[in-house]
Amino acid sequence: MTQYDSDQRLTVDGTALEDVAREFGTPCYVYSAKTLRENWARFESAFQRQNHLICYAVKANANPALLRSLKELGAGFDIVSAGELDMVLSVGADPRTIVFSGVGKTRQEIVHALNHNIGHFNVESVAELERINELAGAQNTIANVAIRANPDIDAGTHPYIATGLEQNKFGIPIAEVPKLEKTIKRLTNISLMGLACHIGSQIEKCEPFAEAALSLEQLRQTMTELGFEITSMDLGGGLAATADAPTINEWIDALETTIPPDVTLKIEPGRSMVGNTGVLLTRVEYLKQSDAKNFAIVDAGMNDFLRPALYQGWHDILNCRLRDQEQPLTWDVVGPVCESGDFLGKERQLAIHQDDLLAVTCAGAYGYVMTSTYNGRPRPAEVLIDDGRATLIRQRQKDLAEPIT
Ligand code: LLP
């Protein structure tokens, strides 16, 4: 998505990032509409079967412009809160394509989703099954539910984003699910029509996905024998967006080979859909060199991009002006926030000057959505590049000192 032009300026689809920074300021997220469309096309062409639904995981990036594009391309949505439900409804999502995940759905959130007749709830506990049944009963309706099973599979990812192990809070242990037969049959205001799982995020191998698909398919067969008609199998998201991760094609292949073709196969991609569509632009404020360390202090901090601080996430950092004639030095690229954990990248080889513009790559997923106003810092701006035009799609936050109303 990024490329240096003949003037040695870093560009996104032909637009120089220097120009974007001049117009919209920094820190600033910049997304490529073209890359988003290409990612979508990769997903669509990877599926061999007719019955499938790509439910984009809204939590990865909820900018309305991106949600609208995805909706227009034909995406369904995986949501985890009433807030996300409102966001996708506001861009015109078809409620039947919405899957509601999450371990802690409140009564209000469930009622809100029932009112809008969403596709189904991915249910994560027996208590939640009972609650949905009760609330659907009060509305005299029947709620579609899928049980999210926890298959106890090690996805080999950072412990904070591994979700498919038995020590994780997510899902119902897979061996317990058939034992719920009588409970589910007693709850007459729910209809069990699906099974789901999501084993984690930033997964760099196909094997855990294949293993999860097999476990879920075995569960489907068991549930069928118990008299349930499971028409939907939701394998979640989780594919990494790193260069050596499996391709989208390889991921879908790993799932498709196991799930029978007459069952609707759903996935909930977040990072693999939007990760590589975005960069975070940040300006070098100061360079500080000593015998022990070289620090490049930039104007984006952990409040603007939390992944490095929270998961030691690695994101390549590029200078928006190619200084390939200069000797690179080793820099810790750090933010202005008063925490030593506030860094964007450590020990990076860069040729940089004060006031240079840097681009933190693969920042389209879990970037803006995880921003905060910590240290009294406004949330950054967001810009979309489409067909040679740069459009502001979210203003930099203005009023930090809001009155209590
Ligand atoms: N479905 C469910 C139920 C999920 O919990 C998630 C992510 C996804 C789908 C999408 O996963 P993806 O395809 O994006 O890996 N903030 C962390 C990632 C948290 C992921 C939470 N769940 C990070 O920056 O790495």
XYZ file of C-alpha atoms and ligand atoms in Angstrom:
430
model
C 0.000 0.000 0.000
C 2.874 2.403 0.763
C 5.524 3.173 -1.808
C 8.284 5.764 -2.302
C 7.800 7.936 -5.379
C 10.540 9.298 -7.623
C 10.919 12.295 -5.277
C 11.644 9.846 -2.436
C 8.375 10.660 -0.710
C 6.337 7.881 0.886
C 2.917 7.607 -0.756
C -0.354 5.778 -0.246
C -1.899 4.921 -3.610
C -0.020 7.803 -5.199
C -0.793 10.428 -2.526
C 2.274 11.715 -0.669
C 1.938 11.358 3.076
C 3.796 14.657 3.536
C 0.891 16.371 1.795
C -1.638 14.575 3.985
C 0.226 15.652 7.137
C 0.453 19.234 5.891
C -3.293 19.354 5.306
C -4.595 17.424 8.311
C -1.787 17.573 10.884
C -0.305 14.804 13.014
C -0.823 12.369 14.635
C -3.188 11.094 12.011
C -4.402 7.727 10.764
C -4.412 7.368 6.977
C -6.343 4.554 5.292
C -6.403 3.263 1.735
C -9.867 2.605 0.316
C -8.245 0.670 -2.509
C -6.497 -1.749 -0.130
C -9.770 -2.299 1.723
C -11.542 -3.184 -1.525
C -8.669 -5.497 -2.492
C -8.811 -7.275 0.874
C -12.559 -7.737 0.513
C -12.104 -9.172 -2.969
C -9.489 -11.607 -1.630
C -11.956 -12.897 0.952
C -14.788 -13.224 -1.525
C -12.689 -15.090 -4.060
C -11.245 -17.388 -1.387
C -14.665 -18.863 -0.628
C -15.576 -21.739 -2.920
C -19.032 -22.227 -1.456
C -22.218 -20.320 -2.001
C -23.328 -20.253 1.609
C -20.949 -18.070 3.517
C -21.061 -14.784 5.338
C -18.124 -12.509 6.085
C -18.993 -10.704 9.308
C -16.407 -7.958 9.676
C -15.305 -7.596 13.338
C -16.227 -3.977 14.025
C -13.926 -3.736 17.046
C -10.880 -3.657 14.735
C -11.813 -0.322 13.158
C -15.207 1.317 13.526
C -14.720 4.420 11.403
C -18.101 5.045 9.719
C -16.495 5.547 6.284
C -14.867 2.110 6.463
C -18.030 0.488 7.842
C -20.046 2.038 5.014
C -17.608 0.743 2.370
C -17.695 -2.732 3.859
C -21.476 -2.715 4.014
C -21.624 -1.663 0.363
C -19.227 -4.442 -0.564
C -21.631 -6.918 1.074
C -20.200 -7.484 4.540
C -22.121 -8.654 7.558
C -20.862 -7.530 10.961
C -19.607 -9.079 14.173
C -20.416 -6.733 17.054
C -19.689 -6.857 20.777
C -21.796 -4.049 22.224
C -24.936 -1.983 21.743
C -22.625 0.834 20.662
C -21.247 -1.227 17.802
C -24.789 -2.282 16.900
C -25.789 1.374 16.570
C -22.689 2.090 14.505
C -23.422 -0.593 11.923
C -27.143 0.182 11.822
C -26.287 3.822 11.157
C -24.450 2.815 7.963
C -27.451 0.759 6.860
C -26.336 -2.772 7.777
C -28.940 -5.472 7.229
C -29.723 -6.656 10.808
C -29.910 -10.288 9.664
C -26.194 -10.153 8.810
C -25.259 -9.086 12.339
C -23.724 -11.512 14.815
C -23.554 -10.397 18.450
C -20.485 -11.796 20.277
C -19.051 -11.020 23.709
C -19.005 -12.512 27.202
C -20.845 -9.769 29.039
C -23.963 -8.742 27.142
C -26.190 -6.702 29.443
C -29.999 -6.963 29.545
C -30.304 -3.611 27.767
C -27.940 -4.728 25.027
C -29.829 -7.971 24.453
C -33.181 -6.166 24.314
C -31.727 -3.629 21.873
C -30.483 -6.442 19.621
C -33.806 -8.315 19.862
C -35.659 -5.120 18.927
C -33.573 -4.956 15.770
C -33.953 -8.622 14.951
C -30.248 -9.355 14.479
C -29.013 -12.571 12.821
C -27.954 -14.365 15.979
C -26.314 -14.107 19.364
C -23.069 -15.995 19.918
C -23.721 -17.146 23.444
C -20.844 -17.605 25.873
C -22.418 -19.068 29.022
C -25.447 -20.950 30.321
C -26.470 -17.869 32.289
C -26.530 -15.880 29.044
C -28.688 -18.539 27.352
C -31.187 -18.223 30.212
C -31.122 -14.433 30.044
C -31.695 -14.282 26.280
C -34.505 -16.824 26.624
C -36.176 -14.737 29.314
C -35.888 -11.470 27.401
C -37.039 -13.017 24.108
C -39.975 -14.532 26.007
C -40.955 -11.109 27.292
C -41.134 -9.947 23.679
C -42.989 -13.073 22.629
C -40.289 -13.914 20.149
C -37.694 -16.602 19.546
C -34.043 -15.576 19.485
C -31.568 -17.277 17.186
C -28.526 -18.381 19.101
C -25.202 -20.007 18.332
C -23.156 -21.463 21.142
C -19.586 -20.245 21.273
C -17.565 -23.285 22.208
C -14.137 -23.026 23.764
C -12.111 -25.796 22.096
C -9.021 -25.487 24.348
C -6.646 -24.882 21.448
C -3.360 -23.044 21.730
C -3.278 -20.467 18.949
C 0.358 -19.610 19.710
C -0.291 -15.906 20.113
C 0.248 -13.243 22.797
C -1.516 -14.360 26.024
C -3.698 -11.222 26.086
C -5.217 -12.076 22.699
C -5.441 -15.864 23.033
C -9.098 -16.755 23.575
C -9.442 -20.474 22.852
C -7.745 -21.966 25.913
C -9.692 -23.363 28.841
C -8.176 -20.747 31.166
C -9.619 -17.956 28.977
C -12.969 -16.431 29.902
C -14.459 -17.013 26.457
C -17.049 -19.560 25.359
C -18.422 -22.725 26.914
C -15.916 -25.615 27.248
C -16.544 -27.728 24.166
C -17.096 -30.961 26.117
C -19.835 -29.252 28.148
C -21.931 -28.210 25.159
C -23.712 -31.551 24.442
C -24.527 -31.778 28.162
C -26.687 -28.673 27.721
C -29.161 -30.609 25.567
C -31.967 -30.636 28.116
C -31.436 -27.009 29.158
C -31.547 -25.811 25.568
C -34.660 -27.855 24.815
C -36.341 -26.447 27.924
C -35.678 -22.850 26.870
C -38.464 -22.381 24.348
C -37.675 -18.793 23.398
C -34.294 -19.595 21.916
C -33.513 -21.526 18.782
C -30.092 -23.133 18.631
C -29.149 -22.775 14.968
C -25.394 -22.324 15.105
C -22.050 -23.062 16.665
C -19.180 -20.620 16.953
C -15.622 -20.304 18.136
C -12.827 -17.745 18.023
C -9.476 -18.963 19.248
C -7.531 -15.721 19.299
C -6.000 -12.949 17.277
C -2.766 -12.308 15.353
C -2.472 -16.046 14.609
C 0.396 -16.852 12.269
C -0.282 -20.502 11.421
C -3.114 -22.412 9.766
C -2.945 -25.474 12.027
C -4.816 -24.018 15.030
C -7.628 -22.867 12.713
C -7.852 -26.315 11.105
C -7.884 -27.925 14.543
C -10.651 -25.587 15.734
C -12.737 -26.252 12.620
C -12.432 -29.992 13.191
C -13.442 -29.729 16.852
C -16.431 -27.578 15.980
C -17.509 -29.906 13.181
C -17.331 -32.886 15.560
C -19.498 -30.929 17.971
C -21.948 -30.160 15.169
C -22.298 -33.859 14.447
C -22.908 -34.629 18.120
C -25.508 -31.874 18.380
C -27.208 -33.135 15.204
C -27.500 -36.568 16.785
C -29.146 -34.883 19.764
C -31.790 -33.448 17.445
C -30.504 -29.898 16.815
C -30.416 -28.492 13.308
C -27.178 -26.527 13.070
C -27.188 -24.477 9.883
C -24.475 -21.958 10.736
C -20.835 -22.503 11.709
C -18.935 -19.378 12.741
C -15.174 -19.846 12.945
C -14.407 -16.317 14.166
C -11.459 -14.211 13.068
C -7.844 -14.217 14.102
C -5.621 -14.300 11.026
C -2.467 -12.207 11.471
C -1.608 -9.431 9.072
C 2.153 -10.017 9.067
C 4.031 -10.772 5.850
C 4.767 -14.403 6.732
C 1.237 -15.205 7.998
C -0.920 -17.585 5.953
C -2.783 -15.920 3.098
C -6.520 -15.306 3.259
C -6.898 -18.128 0.755
C -4.968 -20.565 2.927
C -7.025 -19.585 5.962
C -10.381 -20.084 4.258
C -9.154 -23.367 2.722
C -8.249 -24.662 6.179
C -11.823 -24.015 7.337
C -13.719 -25.028 4.216
C -12.246 -28.500 3.949
C -13.824 -29.449 7.281
C -17.243 -27.796 7.295
C -19.836 -29.494 5.029
C -20.825 -27.315 2.057
C -24.529 -27.181 2.921
C -23.792 -25.460 6.230
C -23.305 -21.659 6.137
C -19.679 -20.910 6.967
C -19.176 -17.613 8.739
C -15.981 -15.819 9.609
C -15.334 -12.660 11.604
C -12.156 -11.098 10.214
C -10.923 -7.893 11.797
C -7.180 -7.411 11.425
C -6.927 -9.382 8.170
C -9.555 -7.085 6.651
C -8.286 -3.690 7.784
C -4.814 -4.055 9.361
C -2.797 -3.323 6.237
C -5.164 -0.583 5.055
C -3.788 2.000 7.488
C -0.697 3.830 8.707
C -0.273 6.194 11.620
C 1.508 9.411 10.703
C 3.596 11.035 13.391
C 6.109 13.892 13.444
C 9.540 13.744 15.100
C 9.567 16.437 17.764
C 13.009 15.895 19.255
C 16.038 13.671 18.880
C 17.836 12.834 22.119
C 21.099 10.934 21.931
C 23.319 9.590 24.688
C 25.955 6.886 25.055
C 23.299 4.436 26.206
C 20.395 5.193 23.869
C 19.071 7.201 20.968
C 15.510 8.397 21.403
C 13.327 9.820 18.666
C 10.503 11.556 20.501
C 7.461 11.754 18.266
C 4.041 13.381 18.600
C 2.069 10.104 18.748
C 1.992 8.242 22.040
C 0.469 5.151 23.569
C -2.846 7.014 23.764
C -2.798 7.206 19.943
C -1.528 3.686 19.323
C -1.543 1.227 22.183
C -0.456 -2.020 20.547
C 3.322 -1.696 21.130
C 2.821 -0.840 24.826
C 0.132 -3.415 25.511
C 1.245 -6.443 23.480
C 4.794 -5.514 22.481
C 3.263 -5.392 19.010
C 5.834 -4.872 16.255
C 4.980 -2.366 13.542
C 7.498 -1.299 10.926
C 8.260 2.413 11.072
C 9.160 4.212 7.853
C 10.479 7.679 7.242
C 8.114 9.490 4.858
C 11.208 10.970 3.238
C 13.573 8.234 2.017
C 17.031 9.087 3.390
C 18.829 6.223 1.745
C 22.072 8.195 1.291
C 22.411 8.618 5.047
C 23.769 6.173 7.596
C 20.920 4.823 9.741
C 21.267 4.780 13.522
C 19.449 2.677 16.097
C 16.528 4.559 17.636
C 13.832 3.936 20.190
C 10.810 5.704 18.732
C 8.906 6.947 21.774
C 5.863 9.099 22.476
C 5.340 12.115 24.719
C 3.264 10.291 27.369
C 4.720 10.123 30.867
C 5.275 6.360 30.969
C 8.338 4.331 30.029
C 5.989 1.885 28.315
C 5.091 4.643 25.863
C 6.889 3.585 22.696
C 5.984 2.890 19.083
C 9.067 0.848 18.312
C 12.326 -0.058 19.969
C 15.785 -0.403 18.429
C 14.783 0.618 14.921
C 17.326 1.298 12.206
C 16.388 4.707 10.850
C 17.965 7.746 9.218
C 15.918 10.552 10.724
C 16.056 14.276 11.414
C 14.051 16.447 13.737
C 10.670 17.365 12.167
C 10.697 14.314 9.885
C 7.410 12.591 9.299
C 7.218 8.877 10.178
C 4.633 6.265 9.228
C 3.811 3.409 11.588
C 2.637 0.618 9.305
C -0.182 -1.898 9.583
C -2.082 0.422 11.923
C -5.512 0.000 10.320
C -6.661 -2.522 12.935
C -6.816 -1.905 16.688
C -5.322 1.558 16.185
C -7.845 4.374 16.426
C -10.370 2.171 18.279
C -7.959 1.778 21.186
C -7.068 5.451 21.494
C -7.650 7.373 24.694
C -7.250 10.885 26.006
C -4.635 9.848 28.574
C -2.343 12.725 29.525
C -4.978 15.152 28.272
C -4.222 14.307 24.675
C -6.897 14.586 21.992
C -7.722 11.576 19.870
C -6.019 11.792 16.451
C -7.599 12.569 13.071
C -8.477 9.935 10.454
C -8.102 10.399 6.705
C -9.176 8.187 3.800
C -7.315 8.097 0.496
C -9.622 7.114 -2.339
C -8.999 7.561 -6.012
C -6.288 10.181 -5.491
C -8.299 12.220 -2.984
C -7.594 12.558 0.727
C -10.740 13.079 2.798
C -10.991 13.758 6.501
C -13.187 10.985 7.887
C -12.851 11.907 11.557
C -11.718 15.200 13.015
C -9.004 15.410 15.594
C -10.744 15.599 18.960
C -11.225 19.199 20.009
C -12.757 19.697 23.401
C -10.993 17.861 26.155
C -12.292 20.078 28.924
C -15.941 19.194 28.453
C -18.389 20.437 31.068
C -20.281 17.840 33.127
C -23.879 18.061 32.026
N -14.443 -12.405 16.600
C -14.344 -12.306 17.934
C -15.348 -12.960 18.765
C -13.286 -11.580 18.508
O -13.186 -11.495 19.829
C -12.336 -10.946 17.667
C -11.233 -10.169 18.241
C -12.489 -11.055 16.272
C -13.545 -11.811 15.777
C -11.548 -10.405 15.290
O -10.270 -10.914 15.406
P -9.134 -10.509 14.358
O -9.515 -11.089 13.005
O -9.049 -9.051 14.298
O -7.895 -11.125 14.904
N -6.584 -5.431 20.468
C -5.888 -6.651 20.091
C -6.799 -7.626 19.377
C -8.008 -8.000 20.179
C -8.888 -8.945 19.445
C -10.147 -9.180 20.171
N -11.072 -10.026 19.497
C -4.684 -6.302 19.246
O -4.442 -5.123 18.985
O -3.937 -7.208 18.842
